[in-house]
Coordinates of N, CA and C in Angstrom, one line a residue:
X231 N 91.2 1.8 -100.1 CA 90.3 0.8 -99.6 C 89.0 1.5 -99.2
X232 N 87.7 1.0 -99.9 CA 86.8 1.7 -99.5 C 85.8 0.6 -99.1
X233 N 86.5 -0.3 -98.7 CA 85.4 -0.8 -98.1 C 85.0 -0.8 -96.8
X234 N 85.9 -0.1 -95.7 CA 85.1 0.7 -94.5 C 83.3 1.5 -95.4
X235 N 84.1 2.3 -95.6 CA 82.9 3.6 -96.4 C 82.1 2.8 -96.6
X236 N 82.0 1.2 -98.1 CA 80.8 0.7 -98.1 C 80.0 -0.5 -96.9
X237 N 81.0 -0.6 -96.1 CA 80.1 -1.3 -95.1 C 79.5 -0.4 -94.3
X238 N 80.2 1.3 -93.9 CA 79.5 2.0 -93.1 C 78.3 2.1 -93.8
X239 N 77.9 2.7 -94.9 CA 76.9 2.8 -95.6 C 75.8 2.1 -95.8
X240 N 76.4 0.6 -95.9 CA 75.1 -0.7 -95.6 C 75.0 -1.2 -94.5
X241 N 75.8 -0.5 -93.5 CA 75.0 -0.7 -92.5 C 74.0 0.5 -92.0
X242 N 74.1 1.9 -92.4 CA 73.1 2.1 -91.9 C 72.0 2.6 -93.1
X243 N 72.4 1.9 -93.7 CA 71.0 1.7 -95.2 C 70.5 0.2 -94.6
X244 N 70.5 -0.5 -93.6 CA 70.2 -2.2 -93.6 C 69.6 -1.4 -92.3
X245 N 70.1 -0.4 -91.1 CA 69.7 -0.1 -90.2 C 68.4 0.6 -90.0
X246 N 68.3 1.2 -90.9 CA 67.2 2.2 -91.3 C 65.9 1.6 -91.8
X247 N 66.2 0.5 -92.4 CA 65.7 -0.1 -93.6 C 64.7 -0.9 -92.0
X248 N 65.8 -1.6 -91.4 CA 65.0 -2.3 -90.4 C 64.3 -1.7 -88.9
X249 N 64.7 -0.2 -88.8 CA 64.1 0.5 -88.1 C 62.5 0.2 -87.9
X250 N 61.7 0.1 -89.1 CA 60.5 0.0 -89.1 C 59.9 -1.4 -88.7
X251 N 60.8 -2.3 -88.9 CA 60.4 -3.7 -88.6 C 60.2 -4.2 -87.1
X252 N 60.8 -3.3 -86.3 CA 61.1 -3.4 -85.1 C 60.0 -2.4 -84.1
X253 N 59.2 -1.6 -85.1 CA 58.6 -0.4 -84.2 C 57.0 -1.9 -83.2
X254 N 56.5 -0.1 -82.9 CA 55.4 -1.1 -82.3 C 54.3 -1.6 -83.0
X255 N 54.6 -1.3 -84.6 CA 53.3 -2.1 -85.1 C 52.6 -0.8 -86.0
X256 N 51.6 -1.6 -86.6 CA 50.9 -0.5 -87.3 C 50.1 0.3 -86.7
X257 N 49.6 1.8 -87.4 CA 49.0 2.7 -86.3 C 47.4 2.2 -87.0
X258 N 47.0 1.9 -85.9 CA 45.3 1.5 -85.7 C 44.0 2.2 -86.4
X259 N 44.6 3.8 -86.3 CA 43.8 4.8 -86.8 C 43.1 5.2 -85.4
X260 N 43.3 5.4 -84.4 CA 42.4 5.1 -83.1 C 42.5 6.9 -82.7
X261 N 43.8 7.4 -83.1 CA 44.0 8.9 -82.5 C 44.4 8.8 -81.4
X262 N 45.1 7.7 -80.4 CA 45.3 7.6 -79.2 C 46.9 7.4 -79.7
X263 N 47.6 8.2 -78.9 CA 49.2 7.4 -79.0 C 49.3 7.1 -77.7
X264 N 48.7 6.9 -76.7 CA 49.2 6.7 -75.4 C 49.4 4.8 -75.6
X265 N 50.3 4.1 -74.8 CA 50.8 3.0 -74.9 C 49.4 1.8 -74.2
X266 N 48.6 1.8 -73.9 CA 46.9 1.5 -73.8 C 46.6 1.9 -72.5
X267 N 47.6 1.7 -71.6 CA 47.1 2.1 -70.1 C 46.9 3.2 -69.8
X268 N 45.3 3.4 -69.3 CA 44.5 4.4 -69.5 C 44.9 5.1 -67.7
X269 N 45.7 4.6 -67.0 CA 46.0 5.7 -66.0 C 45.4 4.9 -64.8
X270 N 44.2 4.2 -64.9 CA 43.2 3.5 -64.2 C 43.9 2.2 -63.5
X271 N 43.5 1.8 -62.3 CA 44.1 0.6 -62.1 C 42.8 -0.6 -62.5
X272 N 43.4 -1.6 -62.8 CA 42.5 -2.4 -62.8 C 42.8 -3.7 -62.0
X273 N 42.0 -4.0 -61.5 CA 41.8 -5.2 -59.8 C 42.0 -6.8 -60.9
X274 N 42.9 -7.1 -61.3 CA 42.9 -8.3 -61.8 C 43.1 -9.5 -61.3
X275 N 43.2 -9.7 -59.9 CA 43.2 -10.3 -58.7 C 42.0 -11.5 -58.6
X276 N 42.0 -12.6 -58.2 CA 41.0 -13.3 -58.2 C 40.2 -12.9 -57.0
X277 N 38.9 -13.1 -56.5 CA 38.7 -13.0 -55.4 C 39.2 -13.4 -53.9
X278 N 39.6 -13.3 -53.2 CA 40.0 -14.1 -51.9 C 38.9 -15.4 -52.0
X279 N 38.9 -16.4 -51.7 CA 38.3 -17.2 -51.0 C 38.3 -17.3 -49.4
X280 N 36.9 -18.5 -48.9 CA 36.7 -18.0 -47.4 C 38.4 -18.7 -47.0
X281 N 38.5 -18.8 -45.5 CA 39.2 -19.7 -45.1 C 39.0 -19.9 -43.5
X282 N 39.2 -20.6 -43.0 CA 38.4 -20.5 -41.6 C 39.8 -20.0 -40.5
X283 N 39.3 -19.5 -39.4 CA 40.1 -19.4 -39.1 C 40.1 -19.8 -37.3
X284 N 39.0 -20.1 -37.0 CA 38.9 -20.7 -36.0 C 37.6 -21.5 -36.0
X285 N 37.7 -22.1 -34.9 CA 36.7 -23.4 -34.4 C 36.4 -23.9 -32.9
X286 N 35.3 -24.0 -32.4 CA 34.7 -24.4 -31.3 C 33.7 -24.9 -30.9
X287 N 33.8 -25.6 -29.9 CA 32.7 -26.7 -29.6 C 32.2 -26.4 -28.0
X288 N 31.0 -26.1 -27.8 CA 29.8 -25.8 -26.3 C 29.1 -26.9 -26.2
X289 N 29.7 -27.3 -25.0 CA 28.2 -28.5 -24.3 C 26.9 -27.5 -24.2
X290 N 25.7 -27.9 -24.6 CA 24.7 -27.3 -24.2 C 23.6 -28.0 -23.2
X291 N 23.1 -27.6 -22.2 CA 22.3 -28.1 -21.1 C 21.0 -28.8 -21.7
X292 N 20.6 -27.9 -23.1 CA 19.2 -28.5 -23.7 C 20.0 -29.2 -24.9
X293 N 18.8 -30.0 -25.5 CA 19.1 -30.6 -26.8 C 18.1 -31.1 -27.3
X294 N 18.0 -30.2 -28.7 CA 16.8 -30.2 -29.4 C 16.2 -31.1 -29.6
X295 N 16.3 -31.8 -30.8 CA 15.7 -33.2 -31.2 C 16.7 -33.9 -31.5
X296 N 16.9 -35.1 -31.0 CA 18.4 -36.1 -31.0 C 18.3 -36.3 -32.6
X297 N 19.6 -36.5 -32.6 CA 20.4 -36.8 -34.4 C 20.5 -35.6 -34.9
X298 N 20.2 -34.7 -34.7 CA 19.3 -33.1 -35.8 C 20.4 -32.4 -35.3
X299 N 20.3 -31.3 -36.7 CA 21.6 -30.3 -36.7 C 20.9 -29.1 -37.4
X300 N 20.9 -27.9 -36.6 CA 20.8 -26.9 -37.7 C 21.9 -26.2 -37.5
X301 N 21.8 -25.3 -39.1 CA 22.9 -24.4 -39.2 C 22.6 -23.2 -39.6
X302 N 23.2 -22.2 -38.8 CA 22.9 -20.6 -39.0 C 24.0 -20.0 -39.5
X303 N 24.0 -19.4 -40.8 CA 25.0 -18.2 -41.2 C 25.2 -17.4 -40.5
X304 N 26.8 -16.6 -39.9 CA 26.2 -14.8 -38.8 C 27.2 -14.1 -40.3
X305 N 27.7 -13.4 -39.9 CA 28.9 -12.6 -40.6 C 30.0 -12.8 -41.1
X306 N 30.3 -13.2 -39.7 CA 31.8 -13.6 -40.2 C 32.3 -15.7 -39.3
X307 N 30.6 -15.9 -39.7 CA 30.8 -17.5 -38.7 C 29.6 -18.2 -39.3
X308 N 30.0 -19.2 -38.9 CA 28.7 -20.3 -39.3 C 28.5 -21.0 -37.9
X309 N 27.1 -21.1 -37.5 CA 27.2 -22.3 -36.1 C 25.9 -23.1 -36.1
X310 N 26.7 -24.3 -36.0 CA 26.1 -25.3 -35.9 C 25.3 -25.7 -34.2
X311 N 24.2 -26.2 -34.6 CA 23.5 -26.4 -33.0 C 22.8 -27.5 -32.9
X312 N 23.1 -28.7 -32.2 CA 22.7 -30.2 -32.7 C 22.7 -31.0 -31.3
X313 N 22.3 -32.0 -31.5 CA 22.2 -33.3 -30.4 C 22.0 -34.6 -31.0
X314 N 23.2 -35.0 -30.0 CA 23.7 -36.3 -30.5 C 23.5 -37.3 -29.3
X315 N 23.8 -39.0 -29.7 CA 23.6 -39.2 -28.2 C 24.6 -40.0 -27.9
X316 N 24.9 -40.2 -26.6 CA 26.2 -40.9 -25.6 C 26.2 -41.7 -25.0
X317 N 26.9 -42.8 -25.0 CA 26.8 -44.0 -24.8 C 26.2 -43.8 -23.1
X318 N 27.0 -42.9 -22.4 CA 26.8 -42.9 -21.0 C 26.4 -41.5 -20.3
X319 N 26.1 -41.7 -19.0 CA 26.3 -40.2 -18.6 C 27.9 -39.2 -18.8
X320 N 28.9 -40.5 -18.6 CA 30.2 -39.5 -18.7 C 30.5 -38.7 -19.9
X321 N 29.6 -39.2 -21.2 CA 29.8 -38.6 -22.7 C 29.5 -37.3 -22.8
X322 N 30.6 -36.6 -23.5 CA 30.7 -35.4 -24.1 C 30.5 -35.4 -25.2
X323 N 30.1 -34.0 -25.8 CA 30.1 -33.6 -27.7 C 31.1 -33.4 -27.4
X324 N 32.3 -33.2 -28.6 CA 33.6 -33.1 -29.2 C 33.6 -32.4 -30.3
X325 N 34.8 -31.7 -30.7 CA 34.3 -31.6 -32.6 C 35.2 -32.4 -33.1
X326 N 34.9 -33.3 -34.0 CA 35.6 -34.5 -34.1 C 36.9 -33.4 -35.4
X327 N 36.2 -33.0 -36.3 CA 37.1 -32.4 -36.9 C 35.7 -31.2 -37.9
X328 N 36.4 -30.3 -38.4 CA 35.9 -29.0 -39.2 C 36.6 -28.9 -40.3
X329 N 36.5 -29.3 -41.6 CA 37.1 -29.0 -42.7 C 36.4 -28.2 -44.0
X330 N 37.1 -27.2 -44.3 CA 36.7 -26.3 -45.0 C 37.6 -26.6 -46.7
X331 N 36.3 -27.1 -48.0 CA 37.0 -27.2 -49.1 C 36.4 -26.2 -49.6
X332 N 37.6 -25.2 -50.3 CA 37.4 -24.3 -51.1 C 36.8 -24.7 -52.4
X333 N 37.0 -25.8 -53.0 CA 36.2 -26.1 -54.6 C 35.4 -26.1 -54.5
X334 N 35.1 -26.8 -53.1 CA 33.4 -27.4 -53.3 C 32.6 -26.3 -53.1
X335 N 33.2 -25.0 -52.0 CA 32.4 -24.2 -51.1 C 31.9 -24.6 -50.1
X336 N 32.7 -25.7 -48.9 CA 31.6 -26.8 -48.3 C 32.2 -26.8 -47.1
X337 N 31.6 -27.1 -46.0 CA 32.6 -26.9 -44.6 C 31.6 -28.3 -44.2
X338 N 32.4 -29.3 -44.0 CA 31.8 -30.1 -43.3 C 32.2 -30.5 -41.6
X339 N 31.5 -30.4 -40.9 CA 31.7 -30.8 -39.5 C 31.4 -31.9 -38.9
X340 N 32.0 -32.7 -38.5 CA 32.0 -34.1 -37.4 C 31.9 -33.8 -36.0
X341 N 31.3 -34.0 -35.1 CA 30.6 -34.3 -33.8 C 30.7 -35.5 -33.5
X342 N 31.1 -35.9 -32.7 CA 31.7 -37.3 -31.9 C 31.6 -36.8 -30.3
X343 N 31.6 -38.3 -29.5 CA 31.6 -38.6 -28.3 C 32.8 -38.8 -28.0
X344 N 33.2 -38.0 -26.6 CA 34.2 -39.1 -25.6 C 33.7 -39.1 -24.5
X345 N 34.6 -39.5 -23.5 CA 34.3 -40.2 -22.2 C 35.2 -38.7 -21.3
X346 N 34.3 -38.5 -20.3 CA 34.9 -37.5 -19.2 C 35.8 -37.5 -18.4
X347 N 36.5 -37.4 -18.5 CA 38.0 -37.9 -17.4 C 37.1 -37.3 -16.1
X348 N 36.2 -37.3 -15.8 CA 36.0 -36.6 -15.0 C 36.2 -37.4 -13.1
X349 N 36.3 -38.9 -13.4 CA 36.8 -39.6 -12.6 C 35.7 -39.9 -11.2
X350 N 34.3 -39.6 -11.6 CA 33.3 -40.0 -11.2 C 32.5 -41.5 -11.8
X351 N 32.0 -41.4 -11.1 CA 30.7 -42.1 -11.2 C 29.4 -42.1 -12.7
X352 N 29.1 -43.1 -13.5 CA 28.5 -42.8 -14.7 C 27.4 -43.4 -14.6
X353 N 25.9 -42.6 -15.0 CA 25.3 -43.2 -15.6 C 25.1 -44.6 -16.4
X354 N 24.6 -45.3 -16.5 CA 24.4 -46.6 -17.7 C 23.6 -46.7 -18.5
X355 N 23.0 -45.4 -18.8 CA 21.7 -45.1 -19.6 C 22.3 -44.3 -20.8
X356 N 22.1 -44.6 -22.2 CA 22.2 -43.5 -23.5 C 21.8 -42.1 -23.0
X357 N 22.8 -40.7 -23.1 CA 22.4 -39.6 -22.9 C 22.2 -38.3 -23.9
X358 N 21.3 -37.8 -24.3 CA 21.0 -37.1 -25.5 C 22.4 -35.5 -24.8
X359 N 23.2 -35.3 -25.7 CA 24.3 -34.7 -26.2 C 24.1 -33.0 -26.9
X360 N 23.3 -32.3 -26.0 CA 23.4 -31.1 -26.8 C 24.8 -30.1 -27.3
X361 N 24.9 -29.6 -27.9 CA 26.2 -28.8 -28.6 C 25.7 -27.8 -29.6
X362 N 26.6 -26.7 -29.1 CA 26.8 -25.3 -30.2 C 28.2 -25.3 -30.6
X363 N 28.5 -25.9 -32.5 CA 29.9 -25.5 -32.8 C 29.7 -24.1 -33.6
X364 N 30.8 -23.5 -33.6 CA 31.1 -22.6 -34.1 C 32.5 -22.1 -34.8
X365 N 32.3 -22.4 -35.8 CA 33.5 -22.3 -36.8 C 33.6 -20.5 -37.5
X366 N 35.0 -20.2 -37.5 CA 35.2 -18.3 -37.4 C 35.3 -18.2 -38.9
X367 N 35.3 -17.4 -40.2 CA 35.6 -17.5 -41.8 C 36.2 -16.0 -42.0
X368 N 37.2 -16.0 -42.1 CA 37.3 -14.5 -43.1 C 37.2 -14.6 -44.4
X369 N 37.2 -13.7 -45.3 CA 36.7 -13.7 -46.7 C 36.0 -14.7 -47.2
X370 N 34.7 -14.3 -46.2 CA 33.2 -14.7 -46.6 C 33.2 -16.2 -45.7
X371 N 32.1 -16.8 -46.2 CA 31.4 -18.2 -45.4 C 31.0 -19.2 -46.9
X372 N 31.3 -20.3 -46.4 CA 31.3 -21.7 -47.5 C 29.1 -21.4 -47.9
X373 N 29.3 -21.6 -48.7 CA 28.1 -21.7 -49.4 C 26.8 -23.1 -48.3
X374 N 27.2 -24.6 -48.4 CA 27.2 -25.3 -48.0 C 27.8 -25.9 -46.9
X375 N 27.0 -27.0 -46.2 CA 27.4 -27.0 -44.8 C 27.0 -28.2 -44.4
X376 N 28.0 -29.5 -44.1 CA 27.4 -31.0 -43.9 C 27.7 -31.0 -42.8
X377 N 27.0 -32.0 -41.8 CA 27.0 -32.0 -40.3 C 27.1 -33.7 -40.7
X378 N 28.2 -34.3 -39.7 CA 27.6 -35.8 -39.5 C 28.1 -35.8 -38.2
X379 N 27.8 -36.9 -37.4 CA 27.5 -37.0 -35.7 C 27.7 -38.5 -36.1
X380 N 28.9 -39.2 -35.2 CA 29.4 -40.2 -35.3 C 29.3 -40.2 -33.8
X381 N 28.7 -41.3 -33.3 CA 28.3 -42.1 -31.9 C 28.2 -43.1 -31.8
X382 N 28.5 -44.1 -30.9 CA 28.2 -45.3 -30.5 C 28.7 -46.3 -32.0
X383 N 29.7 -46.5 -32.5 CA 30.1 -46.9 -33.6 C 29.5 -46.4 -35.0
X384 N 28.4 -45.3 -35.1 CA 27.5 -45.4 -36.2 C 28.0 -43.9 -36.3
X385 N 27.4 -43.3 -37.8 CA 28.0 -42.3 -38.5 C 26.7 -41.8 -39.6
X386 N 26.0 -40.7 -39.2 CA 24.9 -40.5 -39.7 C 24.6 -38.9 -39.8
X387 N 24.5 -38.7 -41.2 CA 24.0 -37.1 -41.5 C 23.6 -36.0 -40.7
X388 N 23.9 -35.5 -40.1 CA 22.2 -34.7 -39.2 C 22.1 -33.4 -39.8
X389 N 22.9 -33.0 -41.2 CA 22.1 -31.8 -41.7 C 23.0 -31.6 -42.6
X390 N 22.4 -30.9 -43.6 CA 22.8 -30.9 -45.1 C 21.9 -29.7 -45.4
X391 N 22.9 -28.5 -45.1 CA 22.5 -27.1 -45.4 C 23.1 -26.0 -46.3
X392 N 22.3 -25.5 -47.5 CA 22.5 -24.5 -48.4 C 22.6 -23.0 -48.1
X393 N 22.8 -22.2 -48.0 CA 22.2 -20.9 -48.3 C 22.1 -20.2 -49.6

């Protein structure tokens, strides 16, 4: 019986045959045999985006021009500096909320009124509302920056800032 002998045979005449079918490909002509990675790392990583990481709101004793908001970039924060106004003497600035969207690059802040548990006696006269927010960023600060100031049922812009 020789048909062990001719199957050994075609198999490694079929083995050989297909050795090349299997390598890595044709050679380029490049002179390089190294497999491409040149030793170097490369940073293929997206950037971080910002993200915030903290937030705060300061009554301030003065207040610039009522409704108005400006906004200053520092380092590693954005703060907002604005006056709003309050139904009464007991009214406080608040931060009503701070949200930071990554797509947009956009941190918008709300400033709202409450009332002071403070369990005194109030004014009855509208009171202009000074405030410094300040919102914390690591990996970087939002491009753009909306301020709205919701008071006395109403809900109105006070600043719409680029850098």
């Amino acid at each position: 019986m020789r048909r062990r002998e001719l199957l050994s045979t075609v198999g490694v005449a079929v083995g050989t045959a297909l050795a090349g079918c299997v390598g890595s490909g044709p050679d380029t002509g490049t002179g390089d045999d190294s497999d491409g990675d040149s030793g170097g790392s490369e940073d293929t990583s997206t950037p971080a985006t910002p993200s915030m990481t903290g937030q705060r709101l300061t009554e301030l004793d003065e207040c610039p021009e009522n409704g108005s908001a400006s906004v200053a970039w520092g380092e590693t924060d954005v703060t907002v500096t604005g006056c709003l106004t309050g139904r009464n003497g007991c009214s406080v600035p608040v931060l009503g909320s701070a949200e930071y969207d990554a797509a947009a690059d956009e941190l918008a802040v709300t400033v709202t009124t409450e009332e002071d548990d403070a369990g005194g006696a109030c004014t009855q006269a509208l009171t202009d509302l000074g405030y410094e927010a300040t919102m914390t960023f690591e990996n970087g600060l939002p491009d753009r920056v909306v301020v709205t100031h919701e008071t006395m049922g109403e809900t109105t812009t006070a600043a719409d800032a680029s850098r």
